[in-house]
Amino acid sequence: LAIVLGIVVGLCLVAYLWVVPWLGERYAMSYSKEDEISMGEAMYSSITSLYPADERKTEMVNKFYQQLQYNVDYPVKITVVESSEVNAFAIPGGHIIMFDAILEKMKTPEELAALLGHEVSHVSLRHSLRNMFRSLARKMFLALIISDDTGVLSAAIDHADDLKGLEYSRALETEADNSGLKMMTESGMDPQGMVRLMELLKK
């Protein structure tokens, strides 16, 4: 009985960490682009309600992006918001949120081109959508198999999943870096800008 129970638990763990996220990602890749854009618009409205937008910088960055002529099959729109956090992130469907603190720390146009290439790659490769559906699939699977009133087992599995999610996120970041470098090269920008951007973020 103990052996059978161990096998069942092992299979559930394998399903939770690998099979179910894979199925969620497969569903994400089959998700229609129109629905993805619609979802992104709702998320964009929710996020931008939390931060005041800098209209002047937003216009400037969007004009710069248009000049880069990155080949992306999404209606990309960048919004610069006021925040002391040195960060930027992509929303499914084409929106990119950039905090003005990271813009102010950049010294060259190539650094901005690198950041935009990285974030646009997240959009075109559907990274945010894939992550969302992977996470949703795991939560649904967990709800089906676990009835743990104390929440101890659920919390333990969530911590294990955080480590797996971190590994996956790193893989996506590397993919976005490589794609962004390719876009920069094709647009005639010096790819050393990506190196300088990484140095800036490291600091």
PDB file of C-alpha atoms in Angstrom:
ATOM      1  CA  LEU A   1       0.000   0.000   0.000  1.00  0.00           C
ATOM      2  CA  ALA A   2       2.852   2.348   0.881  1.00  0.00           C
ATOM      3  CA  ILE A   3       4.537   1.657  -2.475  1.00  0.00           C
ATOM      4  CA  VAL A   4       1.299   2.286  -4.375  1.00  0.00           C
ATOM      5  CA  LEU A   5       0.714   5.498  -2.415  1.00  0.00           C
ATOM      6  CA  GLY A   6       4.285   6.609  -3.150  1.00  0.00           C
ATOM      7  CA  ILE A   7       3.810   5.968  -6.865  1.00  0.00           C
ATOM      8  CA  VAL A   8       0.540   7.944  -6.889  1.00  0.00           C
ATOM      9  CA  VAL A   9       2.113  10.866  -5.030  1.00  0.00           C
ATOM     10  CA  GLY A  10       5.115  10.775  -7.366  1.00  0.00           C
ATOM     11  CA  LEU A  11       2.897  10.804 -10.458  1.00  0.00           C
ATOM     12  CA  CYS A  12       0.868  13.705  -9.059  1.00  0.00           C
ATOM     13  CA  LEU A  13       4.061  15.651  -8.374  1.00  0.00           C
ATOM     14  CA  VAL A  14       5.375  15.002 -11.892  1.00  0.00           C
ATOM     15  CA  ALA A  15       2.022  16.054 -13.341  1.00  0.00           C
ATOM     16  CA  TYR A  16       1.962  19.229 -11.221  1.00  0.00           C
ATOM     17  CA  LEU A  17       5.515  20.358 -11.967  1.00  0.00           C
ATOM     18  CA  TRP A  18       5.831  19.338 -15.618  1.00  0.00           C
ATOM     19  CA  VAL A  19       2.785  17.858 -17.377  1.00  0.00           C
ATOM     20  CA  VAL A  20       0.083  20.325 -16.267  1.00  0.00           C
ATOM     21  CA  PRO A  21       2.209  23.462 -16.957  1.00  0.00           C
ATOM     22  CA  TRP A  22       3.079  22.024 -20.379  1.00  0.00           C
ATOM     23  CA  LEU A  23      -0.623  21.568 -21.140  1.00  0.00           C
ATOM     24  CA  GLY A  24      -1.322  25.119 -19.952  1.00  0.00           C
ATOM     25  CA  GLU A  25       1.383  26.462 -22.228  1.00  0.00           C
ATOM     26  CA  ARG A  26       0.075  24.481 -25.179  1.00  0.00           C
ATOM     27  CA  TYR A  27      -3.343  26.031 -24.604  1.00  0.00           C
ATOM     28  CA  ALA A  28      -1.775  29.489 -24.390  1.00  0.00           C
ATOM     29  CA  MET A  29      -0.077  29.013 -27.764  1.00  0.00           C
ATOM     30  CA  SER A  30      -3.427  28.095 -29.330  1.00  0.00           C
ATOM     31  CA  TYR A  31      -5.152  31.107 -27.744  1.00  0.00           C
ATOM     32  CA  SER A  32      -6.338  33.542 -30.407  1.00  0.00           C
ATOM     33  CA  LYS A  33      -4.368  36.734 -30.848  1.00  0.00           C
ATOM     34  CA  GLU A  34      -7.582  38.781 -30.753  1.00  0.00           C
ATOM     35  CA  ASP A  35      -8.494  37.357 -27.324  1.00  0.00           C
ATOM     36  CA  GLU A  36      -4.943  37.910 -26.103  1.00  0.00           C
ATOM     37  CA  ILE A  37      -5.042  41.574 -27.164  1.00  0.00           C
ATOM     38  CA  SER A  38      -8.444  42.030 -25.521  1.00  0.00           C
ATOM     39  CA  MET A  39      -7.164  40.484 -22.295  1.00  0.00           C
ATOM     40  CA  GLY A  40      -4.098  42.713 -22.430  1.00  0.00           C
ATOM     41  CA  GLU A  41      -6.217  45.844 -22.787  1.00  0.00           C
ATOM     42  CA  ALA A  42      -8.108  44.996 -19.588  1.00  0.00           C
ATOM     43  CA  MET A  43      -4.841  44.296 -17.740  1.00  0.00           C
ATOM     44  CA  TYR A  44      -3.315  47.518 -19.089  1.00  0.00           C
ATOM     45  CA  SER A  45      -6.239  49.604 -17.814  1.00  0.00           C
ATOM     46  CA  SER A  46      -5.956  48.020 -14.393  1.00  0.00           C
ATOM     47  CA  ILE A  47      -2.184  48.510 -14.115  1.00  0.00           C
ATOM     48  CA  THR A  48      -2.030  52.072 -15.432  1.00  0.00           C
ATOM     49  CA  SER A  49      -4.684  53.157 -12.936  1.00  0.00           C
ATOM     50  CA  LEU A  50      -2.019  52.614 -10.256  1.00  0.00           C
ATOM     51  CA  TYR A  51       0.661  54.854 -11.796  1.00  0.00           C
ATOM     52  CA  PRO A  52       0.574  58.387 -13.245  1.00  0.00           C
ATOM     53  CA  ALA A  53       1.702  58.377 -16.878  1.00  0.00           C
ATOM     54  CA  ASP A  54       4.364  60.732 -18.221  1.00  0.00           C
ATOM     55  CA  GLU A  55       2.825  61.799 -21.537  1.00  0.00           C
ATOM     56  CA  ARG A  56       5.930  63.552 -22.876  1.00  0.00           C
ATOM     57  CA  LYS A  57       8.262  60.619 -22.260  1.00  0.00           C
ATOM     58  CA  THR A  58       5.638  58.189 -23.533  1.00  0.00           C
ATOM     59  CA  GLU A  59       5.414  60.055 -26.832  1.00  0.00           C
ATOM     60  CA  MET A  60       9.194  60.252 -27.119  1.00  0.00           C
ATOM     61  CA  VAL A  61       9.756  56.530 -26.490  1.00  0.00           C
ATOM     62  CA  ASN A  62       7.001  55.494 -28.902  1.00  0.00           C
ATOM     63  CA  LYS A  63       8.506  57.656 -31.659  1.00  0.00           C
ATOM     64  CA  PHE A  64      11.897  56.096 -30.993  1.00  0.00           C
ATOM     65  CA  TYR A  65      10.368  52.615 -31.144  1.00  0.00           C
ATOM     66  CA  GLN A  66       8.755  53.356 -34.508  1.00  0.00           C
ATOM     67  CA  GLN A  67      12.160  54.375 -35.903  1.00  0.00           C
ATOM     68  CA  LEU A  68      13.652  51.024 -34.849  1.00  0.00           C
ATOM     69  CA  GLN A  69      11.196  49.181 -37.126  1.00  0.00           C
ATOM     70  CA  TYR A  70      11.273  45.985 -35.085  1.00  0.00           C
ATOM     71  CA  ASN A  71       9.375  43.249 -36.885  1.00  0.00           C
ATOM     72  CA  VAL A  72       6.601  42.326 -34.419  1.00  0.00           C
ATOM     73  CA  ASP A  73       3.140  41.083 -35.333  1.00  0.00           C
ATOM     74  CA  TYR A  74       1.424  42.928 -32.455  1.00  0.00           C
ATOM     75  CA  PRO A  75       0.165  46.511 -31.989  1.00  0.00           C
ATOM     76  CA  VAL A  76       2.957  47.554 -29.611  1.00  0.00           C
ATOM     77  CA  LYS A  77       2.374  50.597 -27.423  1.00  0.00           C
ATOM     78  CA  ILE A  78       4.818  51.761 -24.741  1.00  0.00           C
ATOM     79  CA  THR A  79       3.626  53.736 -21.731  1.00  0.00           C
ATOM     80  CA  VAL A  80       6.137  55.492 -19.459  1.00  0.00           C
ATOM     81  CA  VAL A  81       4.846  55.838 -15.900  1.00  0.00           C
ATOM     82  CA  GLU A  82       6.244  57.653 -12.896  1.00  0.00           C
ATOM     83  CA  SER A  83       7.932  55.301 -10.451  1.00  0.00           C
ATOM     84  CA  SER A  84      11.261  55.075  -8.620  1.00  0.00           C
ATOM     85  CA  GLU A  85      11.519  51.384  -9.529  1.00  0.00           C
ATOM     86  CA  VAL A  86      14.112  50.626 -12.215  1.00  0.00           C
ATOM     87  CA  ASN A  87      12.025  48.250 -14.285  1.00  0.00           C
ATOM     88  CA  ALA A  88       9.870  47.598 -17.343  1.00  0.00           C
ATOM     89  CA  PHE A  89       7.507  44.762 -18.237  1.00  0.00           C
ATOM     90  CA  ALA A  90       5.352  43.477 -21.079  1.00  0.00           C
ATOM     91  CA  ILE A  91       1.617  42.759 -20.982  1.00  0.00           C
ATOM     92  CA  PRO A  92       0.004  40.143 -23.253  1.00  0.00           C
ATOM     93  CA  GLY A  93      -1.155  41.637 -26.538  1.00  0.00           C
ATOM     94  CA  GLY A  94       1.355  44.441 -27.059  1.00  0.00           C
ATOM     95  CA  HIS A  95       1.430  46.909 -24.160  1.00  0.00           C
ATOM     96  CA  ILE A  96       4.772  47.651 -22.497  1.00  0.00           C
ATOM     97  CA  ILE A  97       4.992  49.517 -19.197  1.00  0.00           C
ATOM     98  CA  MET A  98       8.252  51.369 -18.559  1.00  0.00           C
ATOM     99  CA  PHE A  99       9.044  53.096 -15.283  1.00  0.00           C
ATOM    100  CA  ASP A 100      10.653  56.500 -15.799  1.00  0.00           C
ATOM    101  CA  ALA A 101      13.458  55.677 -13.350  1.00  0.00           C
ATOM    102  CA  ILE A 102      15.017  53.185 -15.766  1.00  0.00           C
ATOM    103  CA  LEU A 103      14.708  55.656 -18.638  1.00  0.00           C
ATOM    104  CA  GLU A 104      16.514  58.359 -16.656  1.00  0.00           C
ATOM    105  CA  LYS A 105      19.446  56.052 -15.893  1.00  0.00           C
ATOM    106  CA  MET A 106      20.121  55.232 -19.551  1.00  0.00           C
ATOM    107  CA  LYS A 107      23.067  56.977 -21.206  1.00  0.00           C
ATOM    108  CA  THR A 108      22.654  55.924 -24.868  1.00  0.00           C
ATOM    109  CA  PRO A 109      19.880  55.225 -27.413  1.00  0.00           C
ATOM    110  CA  GLU A 110      21.275  51.702 -27.799  1.00  0.00           C
ATOM    111  CA  GLU A 111      20.371  50.889 -24.189  1.00  0.00           C
ATOM    112  CA  LEU A 112      16.786  51.945 -24.835  1.00  0.00           C
ATOM    113  CA  ALA A 113      16.744  49.937 -28.073  1.00  0.00           C
ATOM    114  CA  ALA A 114      17.966  46.901 -26.117  1.00  0.00           C
ATOM    115  CA  LEU A 115      15.275  47.277 -23.463  1.00  0.00           C
ATOM    116  CA  LEU A 116      12.557  47.689 -26.083  1.00  0.00           C
ATOM    117  CA  GLY A 117      13.874  44.710 -28.035  1.00  0.00           C
ATOM    118  CA  HIS A 118      13.794  42.591 -24.892  1.00  0.00           C
ATOM    119  CA  GLU A 119      10.264  43.601 -23.882  1.00  0.00           C
ATOM    120  CA  VAL A 120       8.884  43.416 -27.425  1.00  0.00           C
ATOM    121  CA  SER A 121      10.317  39.896 -27.628  1.00  0.00           C
ATOM    122  CA  HIS A 122       8.310  38.978 -24.526  1.00  0.00           C
ATOM    123  CA  VAL A 123       5.217  40.163 -26.399  1.00  0.00           C
ATOM    124  CA  SER A 124       5.930  38.468 -29.725  1.00  0.00           C
ATOM    125  CA  LEU A 125       6.949  35.180 -28.073  1.00  0.00           C
ATOM    126  CA  ARG A 126       3.830  35.325 -25.848  1.00  0.00           C
ATOM    127  CA  HIS A 127       5.874  34.876 -22.683  1.00  0.00           C
ATOM    128  CA  SER A 128       3.434  36.628 -20.337  1.00  0.00           C
ATOM    129  CA  LEU A 129       0.482  34.653 -21.689  1.00  0.00           C
ATOM    130  CA  ARG A 130       2.369  31.362 -21.447  1.00  0.00           C
ATOM    131  CA  ASN A 131       3.373  32.087 -17.855  1.00  0.00           C
ATOM    132  CA  MET A 132      -0.197  32.997 -16.915  1.00  0.00           C
ATOM    133  CA  PHE A 133      -1.699  29.828 -18.372  1.00  0.00           C
ATOM    134  CA  ARG A 134       1.005  27.636 -16.815  1.00  0.00           C
ATOM    135  CA  SER A 135       0.254  29.121 -13.404  1.00  0.00           C
ATOM    136  CA  LEU A 136      -3.520  28.847 -13.887  1.00  0.00           C
ATOM    137  CA  ALA A 137      -3.248  25.202 -14.960  1.00  0.00           C
ATOM    138  CA  ARG A 138      -1.212  24.347 -11.844  1.00  0.00           C
ATOM    139  CA  LYS A 139      -3.684  26.079  -9.541  1.00  0.00           C
ATOM    140  CA  MET A 140      -6.636  24.257 -11.114  1.00  0.00           C
ATOM    141  CA  PHE A 141      -4.840  20.898 -10.828  1.00  0.00           C
ATOM    142  CA  LEU A 142      -3.969  21.641  -7.197  1.00  0.00           C
ATOM    143  CA  ALA A 143      -7.593  22.507  -6.407  1.00  0.00           C
ATOM    144  CA  LEU A 144      -8.727  19.170  -7.876  1.00  0.00           C
ATOM    145  CA  ILE A 145      -6.398  16.888  -5.952  1.00  0.00           C
ATOM    146  CA  ILE A 146      -5.778  18.611  -2.616  1.00  0.00           C
ATOM    147  CA  SER A 147      -8.158  19.035   0.265  1.00  0.00           C
ATOM    148  CA  ASP A 148      -5.878  20.424   2.948  1.00  0.00           C
ATOM    149  CA  ASP A 149      -7.664  22.521   5.548  1.00  0.00           C
ATOM    150  CA  THR A 150      -4.421  23.591   7.236  1.00  0.00           C
ATOM    151  CA  GLY A 151      -2.874  24.708   3.970  1.00  0.00           C
ATOM    152  CA  VAL A 152       0.502  23.213   4.942  1.00  0.00           C
ATOM    153  CA  LEU A 153       0.721  20.794   2.003  1.00  0.00           C
ATOM    154  CA  SER A 154      -0.467  23.426  -0.451  1.00  0.00           C
ATOM    155  CA  ALA A 155       2.137  25.915   0.821  1.00  0.00           C
ATOM    156  CA  ALA A 156       4.928  23.333   0.574  1.00  0.00           C
ATOM    157  CA  ILE A 157       4.040  22.500  -3.020  1.00  0.00           C
ATOM    158  CA  ASP A 158       3.787  26.200  -3.888  1.00  0.00           C
ATOM    159  CA  HIS A 159       7.358  26.750  -2.644  1.00  0.00           C
ATOM    160  CA  ALA A 160       8.611  23.844  -4.741  1.00  0.00           C
ATOM    161  CA  ASP A 161       6.733  25.292  -7.690  1.00  0.00           C
ATOM    162  CA  ASP A 162       8.307  28.718  -7.149  1.00  0.00           C
ATOM    163  CA  LEU A 163      11.715  27.178  -7.787  1.00  0.00           C
ATOM    164  CA  LYS A 164      10.499  25.505 -10.978  1.00  0.00           C
ATOM    165  CA  GLY A 165       8.830  28.750 -12.080  1.00  0.00           C
ATOM    166  CA  LEU A 166      12.070  30.654 -11.474  1.00  0.00           C
ATOM    167  CA  GLU A 167      13.931  28.224 -13.730  1.00  0.00           C
ATOM    168  CA  TYR A 168      11.280  28.666 -16.429  1.00  0.00           C
ATOM    169  CA  SER A 169      11.332  32.458 -16.097  1.00  0.00           C
ATOM    170  CA  ARG A 170      15.110  32.519 -16.512  1.00  0.00           C
ATOM    171  CA  ALA A 171      14.769  30.511 -19.708  1.00  0.00           C
ATOM    172  CA  LEU A 172      12.231  33.032 -21.034  1.00  0.00           C
ATOM    173  CA  GLU A 173      14.469  35.970 -20.094  1.00  0.00           C
ATOM    174  CA  THR A 174      17.361  34.399 -22.002  1.00  0.00           C
ATOM    175  CA  GLU A 175      15.098  33.816 -24.998  1.00  0.00           C
ATOM    176  CA  ALA A 176      13.947  37.456 -24.874  1.00  0.00           C
ATOM    177  CA  ASP A 177      17.570  38.659 -24.639  1.00  0.00           C
ATOM    178  CA  ASN A 178      18.595  36.639 -27.688  1.00  0.00           C
ATOM    179  CA  SER A 179      15.553  37.752 -29.676  1.00  0.00           C
ATOM    180  CA  GLY A 180      16.128  41.384 -28.667  1.00  0.00           C
ATOM    181  CA  LEU A 181      19.758  41.183 -29.807  1.00  0.00           C
ATOM    182  CA  LYS A 182      18.627  39.830 -33.163  1.00  0.00           C
ATOM    183  CA  MET A 183      16.132  42.693 -33.562  1.00  0.00           C
ATOM    184  CA  MET A 184      18.802  45.259 -32.685  1.00  0.00           C
ATOM    185  CA  THR A 185      21.235  43.833 -35.226  1.00  0.00           C
ATOM    186  CA  GLU A 186      18.606  43.777 -37.968  1.00  0.00           C
ATOM    187  CA  SER A 187      17.674  47.403 -37.265  1.00  0.00           C
ATOM    188  CA  GLY A 188      21.305  48.533 -37.436  1.00  0.00           C
ATOM    189  CA  MET A 189      21.713  49.287 -33.718  1.00  0.00           C
ATOM    190  CA  ASP A 190      24.934  48.429 -31.890  1.00  0.00           C
ATOM    191  CA  PRO A 191      24.191  45.220 -29.912  1.00  0.00           C
ATOM    192  CA  GLN A 192      26.658  46.379 -27.234  1.00  0.00           C
ATOM    193  CA  GLY A 193      23.691  48.380 -25.997  1.00  0.00           C
ATOM    194  CA  MET A 194      22.308  45.136 -24.550  1.00  0.00           C
ATOM    195  CA  VAL A 195      25.535  44.640 -22.580  1.00  0.00           C
ATOM    196  CA  ARG A 196      25.341  48.178 -21.195  1.00  0.00           C
ATOM    197  CA  LEU A 197      21.669  47.637 -20.303  1.00  0.00           C
ATOM    198  CA  MET A 198      22.554  44.479 -18.375  1.00  0.00           C
ATOM    199  CA  GLU A 199      25.299  46.361 -16.536  1.00  0.00           C
ATOM    200  CA  LEU A 200      22.823  49.112 -15.645  1.00  0.00           C
ATOM    201  CA  LEU A 201      20.298  46.596 -14.312  1.00  0.00           C
ATOM    202  CA  LYS A 202      22.991  44.759 -12.372  1.00  0.00           C
ATOM    203  CA  LYS A 203      23.885  47.997 -10.573  1.00  0.00           C
TER     204      LYS A 203
END
